[in-house]
GROMACS .gro file of C-alpha atoms in nm:
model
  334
    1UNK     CA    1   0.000   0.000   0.000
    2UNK     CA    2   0.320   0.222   0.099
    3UNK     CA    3   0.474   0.153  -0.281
    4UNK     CA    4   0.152   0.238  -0.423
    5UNK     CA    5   0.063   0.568  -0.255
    6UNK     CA    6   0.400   0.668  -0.337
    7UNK     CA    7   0.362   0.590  -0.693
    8UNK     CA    8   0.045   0.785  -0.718
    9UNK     CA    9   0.224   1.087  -0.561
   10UNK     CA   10   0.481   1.128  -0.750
   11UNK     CA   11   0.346   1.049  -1.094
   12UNK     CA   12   0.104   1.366  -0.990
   13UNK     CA   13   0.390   1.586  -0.844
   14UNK     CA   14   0.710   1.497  -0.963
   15UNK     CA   15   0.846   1.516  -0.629
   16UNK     CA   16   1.026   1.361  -0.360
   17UNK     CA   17   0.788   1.164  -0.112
   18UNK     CA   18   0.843   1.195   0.279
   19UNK     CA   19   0.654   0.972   0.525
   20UNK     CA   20   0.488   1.233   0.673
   21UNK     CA   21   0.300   1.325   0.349
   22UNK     CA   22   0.200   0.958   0.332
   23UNK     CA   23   0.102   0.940   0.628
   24UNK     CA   24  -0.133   1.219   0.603
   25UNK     CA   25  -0.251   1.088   0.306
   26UNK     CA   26  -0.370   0.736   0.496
   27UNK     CA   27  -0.495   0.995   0.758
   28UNK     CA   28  -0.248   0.849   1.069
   29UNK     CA   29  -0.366   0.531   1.016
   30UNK     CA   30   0.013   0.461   1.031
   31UNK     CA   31   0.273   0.667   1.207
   32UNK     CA   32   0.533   0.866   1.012
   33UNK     CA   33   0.799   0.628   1.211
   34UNK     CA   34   0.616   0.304   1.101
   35UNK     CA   35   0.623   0.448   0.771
   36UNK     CA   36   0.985   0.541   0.740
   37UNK     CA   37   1.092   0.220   0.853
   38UNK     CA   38   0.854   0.104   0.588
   39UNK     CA   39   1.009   0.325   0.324
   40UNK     CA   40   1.351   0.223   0.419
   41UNK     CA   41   1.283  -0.136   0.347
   42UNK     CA   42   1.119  -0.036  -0.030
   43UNK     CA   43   1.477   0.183  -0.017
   44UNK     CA   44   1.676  -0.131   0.066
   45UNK     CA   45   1.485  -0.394  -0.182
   46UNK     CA   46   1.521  -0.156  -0.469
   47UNK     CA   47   1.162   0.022  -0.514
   48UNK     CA   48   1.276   0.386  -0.378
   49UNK     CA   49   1.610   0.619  -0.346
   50UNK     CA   50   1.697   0.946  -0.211
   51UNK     CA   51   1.820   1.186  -0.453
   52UNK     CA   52   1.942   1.394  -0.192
   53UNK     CA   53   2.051   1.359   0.172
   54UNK     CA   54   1.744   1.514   0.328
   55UNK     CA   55   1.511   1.489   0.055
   56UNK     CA   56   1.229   1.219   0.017
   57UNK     CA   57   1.182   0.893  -0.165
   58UNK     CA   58   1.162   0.874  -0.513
   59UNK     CA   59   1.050   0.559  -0.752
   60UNK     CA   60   1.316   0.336  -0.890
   61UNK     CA   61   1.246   0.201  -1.239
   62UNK     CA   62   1.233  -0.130  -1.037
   63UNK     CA   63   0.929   0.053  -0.893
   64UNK     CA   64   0.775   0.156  -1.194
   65UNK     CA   65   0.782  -0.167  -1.347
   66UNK     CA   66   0.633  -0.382  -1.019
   67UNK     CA   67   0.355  -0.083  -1.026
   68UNK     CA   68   0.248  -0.134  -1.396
   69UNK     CA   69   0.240  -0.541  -1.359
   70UNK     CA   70  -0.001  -0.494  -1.083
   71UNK     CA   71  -0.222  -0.184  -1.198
   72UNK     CA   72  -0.596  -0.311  -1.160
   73UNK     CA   73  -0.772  -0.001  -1.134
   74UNK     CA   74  -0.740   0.149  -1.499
   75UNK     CA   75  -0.961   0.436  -1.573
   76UNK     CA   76  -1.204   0.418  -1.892
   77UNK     CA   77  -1.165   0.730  -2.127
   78UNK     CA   78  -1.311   1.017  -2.087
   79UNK     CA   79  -1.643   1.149  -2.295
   80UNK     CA   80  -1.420   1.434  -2.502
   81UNK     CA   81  -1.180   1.115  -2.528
   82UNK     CA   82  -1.408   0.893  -2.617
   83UNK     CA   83  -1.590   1.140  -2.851
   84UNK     CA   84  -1.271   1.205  -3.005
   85UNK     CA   85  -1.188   0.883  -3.104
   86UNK     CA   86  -1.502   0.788  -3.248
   87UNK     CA   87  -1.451   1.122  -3.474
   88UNK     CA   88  -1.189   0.920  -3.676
   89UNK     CA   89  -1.495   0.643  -3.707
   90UNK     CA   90  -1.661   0.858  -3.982
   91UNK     CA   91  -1.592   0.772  -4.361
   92UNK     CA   92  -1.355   0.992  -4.538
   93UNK     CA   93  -1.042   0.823  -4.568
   94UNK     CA   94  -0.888   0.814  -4.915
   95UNK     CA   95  -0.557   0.593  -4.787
   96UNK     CA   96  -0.497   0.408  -4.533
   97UNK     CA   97  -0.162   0.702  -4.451
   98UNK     CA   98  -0.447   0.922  -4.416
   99UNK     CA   99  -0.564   0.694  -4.127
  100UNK     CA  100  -0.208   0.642  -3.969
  101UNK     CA  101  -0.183   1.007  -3.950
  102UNK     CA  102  -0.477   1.087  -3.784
  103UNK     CA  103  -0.457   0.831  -3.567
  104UNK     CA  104  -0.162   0.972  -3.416
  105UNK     CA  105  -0.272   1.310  -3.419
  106UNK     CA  106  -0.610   1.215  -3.211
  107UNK     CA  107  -0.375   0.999  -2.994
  108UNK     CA  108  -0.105   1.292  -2.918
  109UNK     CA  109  -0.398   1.503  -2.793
  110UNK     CA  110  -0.594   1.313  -2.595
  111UNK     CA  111  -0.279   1.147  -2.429
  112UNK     CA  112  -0.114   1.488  -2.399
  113UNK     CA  113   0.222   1.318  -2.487
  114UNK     CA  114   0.398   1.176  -2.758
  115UNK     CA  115   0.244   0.939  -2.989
  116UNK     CA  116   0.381   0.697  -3.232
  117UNK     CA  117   0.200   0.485  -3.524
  118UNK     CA  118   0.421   0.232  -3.731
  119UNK     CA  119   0.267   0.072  -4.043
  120UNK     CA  120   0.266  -0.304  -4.048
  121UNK     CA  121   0.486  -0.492  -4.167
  122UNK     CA  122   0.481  -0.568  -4.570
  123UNK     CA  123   0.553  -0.932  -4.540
  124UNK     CA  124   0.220  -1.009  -4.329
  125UNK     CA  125  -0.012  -0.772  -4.546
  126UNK     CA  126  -0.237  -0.931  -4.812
  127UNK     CA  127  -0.188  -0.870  -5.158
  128UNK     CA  128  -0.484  -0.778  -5.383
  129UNK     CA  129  -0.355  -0.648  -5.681
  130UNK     CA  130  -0.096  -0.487  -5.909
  131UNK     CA  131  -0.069  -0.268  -6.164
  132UNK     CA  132   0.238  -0.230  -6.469
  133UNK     CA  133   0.303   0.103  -6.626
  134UNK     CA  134   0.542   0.179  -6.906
  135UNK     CA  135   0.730   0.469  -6.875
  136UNK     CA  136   1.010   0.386  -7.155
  137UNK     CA  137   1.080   0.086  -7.358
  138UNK     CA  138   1.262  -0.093  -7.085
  139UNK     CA  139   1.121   0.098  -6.772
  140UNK     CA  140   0.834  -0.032  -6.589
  141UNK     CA  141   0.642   0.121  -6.275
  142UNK     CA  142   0.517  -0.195  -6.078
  143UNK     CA  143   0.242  -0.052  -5.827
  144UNK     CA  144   0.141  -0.351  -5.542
  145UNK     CA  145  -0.191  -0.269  -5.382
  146UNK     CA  146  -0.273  -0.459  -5.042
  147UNK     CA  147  -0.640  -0.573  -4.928
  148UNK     CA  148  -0.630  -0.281  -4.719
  149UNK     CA  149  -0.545   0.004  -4.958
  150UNK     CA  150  -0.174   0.033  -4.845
  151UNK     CA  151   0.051   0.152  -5.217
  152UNK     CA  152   0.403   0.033  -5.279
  153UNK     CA  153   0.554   0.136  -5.595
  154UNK     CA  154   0.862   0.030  -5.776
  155UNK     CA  155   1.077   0.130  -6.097
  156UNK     CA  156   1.153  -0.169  -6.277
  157UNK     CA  157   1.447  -0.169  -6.515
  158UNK     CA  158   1.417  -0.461  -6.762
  159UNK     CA  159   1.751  -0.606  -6.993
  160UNK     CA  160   1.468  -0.638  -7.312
  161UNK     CA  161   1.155  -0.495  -7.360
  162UNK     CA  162   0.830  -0.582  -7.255
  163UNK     CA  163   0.530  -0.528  -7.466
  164UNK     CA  164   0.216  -0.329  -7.335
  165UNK     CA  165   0.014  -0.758  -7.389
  166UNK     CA  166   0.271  -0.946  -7.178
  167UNK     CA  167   0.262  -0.647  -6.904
  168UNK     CA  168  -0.154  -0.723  -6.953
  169UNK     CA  169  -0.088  -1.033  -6.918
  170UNK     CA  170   0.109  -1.056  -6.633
  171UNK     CA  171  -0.102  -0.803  -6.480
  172UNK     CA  172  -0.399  -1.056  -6.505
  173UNK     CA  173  -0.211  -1.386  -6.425
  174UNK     CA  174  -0.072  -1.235  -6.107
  175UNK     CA  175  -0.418  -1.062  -5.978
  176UNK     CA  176  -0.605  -1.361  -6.060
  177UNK     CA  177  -0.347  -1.610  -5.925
  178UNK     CA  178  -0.244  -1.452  -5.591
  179UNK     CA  179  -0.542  -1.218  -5.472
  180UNK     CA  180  -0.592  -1.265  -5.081
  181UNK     CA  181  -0.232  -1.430  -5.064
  182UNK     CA  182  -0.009  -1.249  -4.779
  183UNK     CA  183   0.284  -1.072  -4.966
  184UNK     CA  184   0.581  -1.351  -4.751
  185UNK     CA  185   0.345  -1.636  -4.990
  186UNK     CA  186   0.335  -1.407  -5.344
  187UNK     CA  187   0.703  -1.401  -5.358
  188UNK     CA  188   0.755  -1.778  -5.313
  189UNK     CA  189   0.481  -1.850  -5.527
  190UNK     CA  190   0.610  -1.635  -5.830
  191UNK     CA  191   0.948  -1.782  -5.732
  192UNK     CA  192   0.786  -2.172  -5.773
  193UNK     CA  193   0.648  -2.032  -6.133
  194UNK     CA  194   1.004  -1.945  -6.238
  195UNK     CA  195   1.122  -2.273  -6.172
  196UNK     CA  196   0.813  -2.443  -6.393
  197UNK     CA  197   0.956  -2.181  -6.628
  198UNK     CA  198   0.561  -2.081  -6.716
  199UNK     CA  199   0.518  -2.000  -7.075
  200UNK     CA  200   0.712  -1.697  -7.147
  201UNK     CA  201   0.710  -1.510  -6.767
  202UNK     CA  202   0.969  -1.624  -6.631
  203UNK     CA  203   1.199  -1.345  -6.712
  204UNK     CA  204   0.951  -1.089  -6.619
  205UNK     CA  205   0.879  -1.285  -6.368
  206UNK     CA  206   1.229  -1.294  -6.225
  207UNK     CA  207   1.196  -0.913  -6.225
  208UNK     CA  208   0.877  -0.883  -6.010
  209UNK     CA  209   1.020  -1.109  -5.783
  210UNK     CA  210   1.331  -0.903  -5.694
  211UNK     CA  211   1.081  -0.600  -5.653
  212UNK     CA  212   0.879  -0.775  -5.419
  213UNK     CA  213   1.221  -0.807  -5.247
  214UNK     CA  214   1.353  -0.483  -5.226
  215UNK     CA  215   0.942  -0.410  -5.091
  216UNK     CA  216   0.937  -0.698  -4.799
  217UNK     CA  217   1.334  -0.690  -4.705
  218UNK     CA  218   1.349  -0.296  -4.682
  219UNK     CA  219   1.144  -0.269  -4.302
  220UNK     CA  220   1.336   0.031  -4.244
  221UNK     CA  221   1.138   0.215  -4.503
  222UNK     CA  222   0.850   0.187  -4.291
  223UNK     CA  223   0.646   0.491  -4.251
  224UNK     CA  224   0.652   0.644  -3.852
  225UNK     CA  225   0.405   0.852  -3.749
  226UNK     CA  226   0.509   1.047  -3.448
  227UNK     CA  227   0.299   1.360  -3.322
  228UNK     CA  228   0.325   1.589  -3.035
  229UNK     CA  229   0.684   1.563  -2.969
  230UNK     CA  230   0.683   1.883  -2.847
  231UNK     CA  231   0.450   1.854  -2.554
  232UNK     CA  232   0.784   1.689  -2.392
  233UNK     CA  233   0.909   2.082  -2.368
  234UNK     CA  234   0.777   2.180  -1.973
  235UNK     CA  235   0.788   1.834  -1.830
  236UNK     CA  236   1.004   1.867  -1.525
  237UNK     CA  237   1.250   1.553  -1.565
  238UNK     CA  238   1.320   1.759  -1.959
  239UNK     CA  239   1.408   2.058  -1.833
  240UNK     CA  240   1.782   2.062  -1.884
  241UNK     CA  241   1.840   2.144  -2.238
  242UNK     CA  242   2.118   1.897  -2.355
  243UNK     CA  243   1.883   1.604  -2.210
  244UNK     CA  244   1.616   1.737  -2.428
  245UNK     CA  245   1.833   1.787  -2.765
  246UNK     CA  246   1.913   1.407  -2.702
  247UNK     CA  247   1.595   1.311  -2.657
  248UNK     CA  248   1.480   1.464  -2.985
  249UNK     CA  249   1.738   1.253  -3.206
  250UNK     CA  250   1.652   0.990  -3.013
  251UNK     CA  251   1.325   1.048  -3.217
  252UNK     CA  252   1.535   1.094  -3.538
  253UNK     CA  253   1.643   0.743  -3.527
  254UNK     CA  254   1.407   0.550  -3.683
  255UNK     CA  255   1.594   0.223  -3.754
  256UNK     CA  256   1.639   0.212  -3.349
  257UNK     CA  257   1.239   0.281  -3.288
  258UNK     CA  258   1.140   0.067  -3.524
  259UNK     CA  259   1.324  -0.195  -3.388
  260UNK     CA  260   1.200  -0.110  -3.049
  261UNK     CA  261   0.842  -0.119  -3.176
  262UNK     CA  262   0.894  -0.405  -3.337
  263UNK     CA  263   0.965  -0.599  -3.066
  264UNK     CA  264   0.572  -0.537  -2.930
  265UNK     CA  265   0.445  -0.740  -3.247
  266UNK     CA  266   0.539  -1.056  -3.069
  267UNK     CA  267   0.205  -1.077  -2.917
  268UNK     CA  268  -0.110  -0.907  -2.902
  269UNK     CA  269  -0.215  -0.636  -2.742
  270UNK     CA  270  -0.094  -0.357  -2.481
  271UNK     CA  271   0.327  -0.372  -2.404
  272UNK     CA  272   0.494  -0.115  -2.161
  273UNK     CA  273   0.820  -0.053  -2.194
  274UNK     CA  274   0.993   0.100  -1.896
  275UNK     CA  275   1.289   0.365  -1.873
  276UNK     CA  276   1.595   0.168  -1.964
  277UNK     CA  277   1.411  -0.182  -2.128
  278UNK     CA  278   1.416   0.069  -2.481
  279UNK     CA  279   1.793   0.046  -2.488
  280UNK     CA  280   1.783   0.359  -2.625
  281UNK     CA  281   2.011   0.548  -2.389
  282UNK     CA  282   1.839   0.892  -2.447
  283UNK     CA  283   1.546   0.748  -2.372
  284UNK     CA  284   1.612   0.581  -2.040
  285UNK     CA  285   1.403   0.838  -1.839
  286UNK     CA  286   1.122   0.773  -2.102
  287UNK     CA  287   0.794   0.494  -2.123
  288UNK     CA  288   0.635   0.383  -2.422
  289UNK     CA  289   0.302   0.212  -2.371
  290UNK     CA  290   0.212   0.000  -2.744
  291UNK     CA  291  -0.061  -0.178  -2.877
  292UNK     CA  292  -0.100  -0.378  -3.194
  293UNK     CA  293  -0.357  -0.304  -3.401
  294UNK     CA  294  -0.489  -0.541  -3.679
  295UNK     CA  295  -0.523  -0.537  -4.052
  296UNK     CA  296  -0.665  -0.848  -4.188
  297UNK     CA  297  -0.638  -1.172  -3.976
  298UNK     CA  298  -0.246  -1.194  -3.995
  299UNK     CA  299  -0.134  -0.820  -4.029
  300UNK     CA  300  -0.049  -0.592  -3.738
  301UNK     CA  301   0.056  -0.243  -3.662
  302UNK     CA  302   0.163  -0.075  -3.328
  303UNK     CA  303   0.050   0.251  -3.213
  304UNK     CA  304   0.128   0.372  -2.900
  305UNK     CA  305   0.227   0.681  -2.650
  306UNK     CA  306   0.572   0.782  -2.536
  307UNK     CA  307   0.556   0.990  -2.234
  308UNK     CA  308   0.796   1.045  -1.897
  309UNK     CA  309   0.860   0.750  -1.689
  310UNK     CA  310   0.619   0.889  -1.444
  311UNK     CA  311   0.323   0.879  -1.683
  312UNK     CA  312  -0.005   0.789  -1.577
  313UNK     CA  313  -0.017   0.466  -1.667
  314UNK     CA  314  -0.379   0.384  -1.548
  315UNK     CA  315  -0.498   0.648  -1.725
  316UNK     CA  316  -0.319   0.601  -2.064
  317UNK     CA  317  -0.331   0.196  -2.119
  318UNK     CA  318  -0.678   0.258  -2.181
  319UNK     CA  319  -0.651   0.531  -2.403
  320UNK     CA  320  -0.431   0.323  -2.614
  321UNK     CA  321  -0.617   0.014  -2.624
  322UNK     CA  322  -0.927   0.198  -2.697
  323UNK     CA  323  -0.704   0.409  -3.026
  324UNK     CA  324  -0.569   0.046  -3.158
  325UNK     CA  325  -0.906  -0.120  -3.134
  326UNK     CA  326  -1.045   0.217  -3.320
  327UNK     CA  327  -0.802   0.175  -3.588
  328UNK     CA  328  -0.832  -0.171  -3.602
  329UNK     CA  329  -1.257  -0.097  -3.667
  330UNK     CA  330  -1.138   0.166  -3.959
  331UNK     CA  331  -0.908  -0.076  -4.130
  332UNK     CA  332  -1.163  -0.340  -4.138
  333UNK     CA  333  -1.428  -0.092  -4.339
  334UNK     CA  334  -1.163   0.047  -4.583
   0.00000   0.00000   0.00000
């Protein structure tokens, strides 16, 4: 109960924690000495430390962690929160982007922190059709569309050229062939057709293969979403300016978040990461609370807030499982 009290304290004040504010809180249920003797056991297992010689307690990341394991009482969202999420319910998305983005717009203002939305990965996404443009004798444009209106494009530079009926017929054998098939499953399946050396595709063939390559094996090219970076400027622990320059290219390193992000796709659902778990050394004073949002029956995203260690983490687990189960709604009527 002593932990807990604490926690709620200073994720509201930012500030050291004596026992005699604790016990005031309990109303001297507990004396200040039974507390402190208390609070130097939490010091001595880990859970607290004094920043200064006469100063309070403050929360360990050990703390943090052990708090967020064993939160219970999460609070539902808000009407205005609520009402501002079901805003994004309405039809009048064009592109899936267009989705992303306001996702993580709505997200960054309702949490009041940082938010983050990362596309899903190509491999996983379903492919539903393509389309081959000729720009030049031997240049081809090879648009993939997925089942949920996602656009990759590549330039494909052929040794011979291909005539406007094979890129027709290509166009048809692949869309008819490999509609609903998840992208991982098109490229082994084009890759099977080589080998049977069908009719006269294979060398075209060979070609869309290595696009679909460069598409699945380049994850870095991933599109991140990240809004309201800036509502990290006032928050006591990011007051000194050097810690806040390095927390801003810590933002500006998108292999390392997407690998970080990443990680949260192993399962379903909300993931907390806490202080130094990111291994992102900038960001060791820094949470990020995820959840995976689906497109299709195989395909997931992550979306997610990024927000001081002392966040309140009751308050914004909900508010992100309620965004990723919005987005998840959207994607399934696009």
């Amino acid at each position: 109960m002593v932990l807990e009290l604490i926690m709620d304290r200073y994720i509201n004040f930012a500030e050291p924690i004596g026992s005699g504010t604790i016990a005031k809180t309990i109303k001297d249920r507990f004396s200040s000495a039974t507390i402190r003797n208390v609070m130097a056991d939490l010091e001595e297992q880990g859970f607290l430390y004094k920043p200064h010689v006469v100063a309070g307690r403050v929360p360990t990341y050990k703390a943090y962690r052990y708090y967020v394991n064993r939160l219970s009482a999460l609070k539902l969202p808000g009407k205005k929160e609520l009402q501002a999420l079901e805003t994004m319910m309405k039809p009048h998305y064009s592109y899936v982007e267009e989705i992303m983005e306001d996702a993580s717009k709505v997200l960054a203002a309702i949490s009041k922190h940082t938010s983050i939305v990362v596309e899903p990965k190509v491999d996983m996404m379903l492919f539903k059709e393509v389309e081959f443009v000729k720009l030049s004798s031997r240049t081809v444009l090879a648009v993939f569309v997925t089942s949920s209106g996602m656009v990759h494009t590549r330039m494909v530079n052929t040794d011979e050229e291909f005539g406007m009926n094979m890129l027709k017929s290509m166009k048809t054998y692949m869309n008819e062939k490999f509609s609903g098939v998840p992208f991982y499953a098109l490229k082994q399946g084009i890759l099977e057709d080589i080998r049977k050396d069908r009719e006269n595709y294979s060398r075209l063939l060979a070609k869309v293969k290595e696009t679909l390559e460069t598409i699945i094996d380049e994850e870095d090219t991933r599109e991140i979403y990240l809004e309201g970076a800036s509502k990290i400027i006032g928050v006591p622990e990011f007051t000194d300016i050097e810690r806040l320059k390095g927390l801003f290219q810590a933002f500006e390193k998108k292999e390392k978040l997407l690998k970080l992000i990443d990680g949260c796709l192993r399962e379903e659902g909300i993931h907390v990461i806490i202080g130094s778990e990111s291994d992102i050394k900038e960001m060791s004073d820094m949470s990020i609370i995820t959840s995976t949002y689906r497109i299709g029956e195989k395909s997931f995203g992550v979306l997610g807030v990024i927000g001081p260690i002392r966040m309140n983490y009751s308050k914004i687990i909900p508010l992100v499982t309620y965004a990723a189960r919005t987005v998840t709604n959207i994607l399934t009527m696009v």
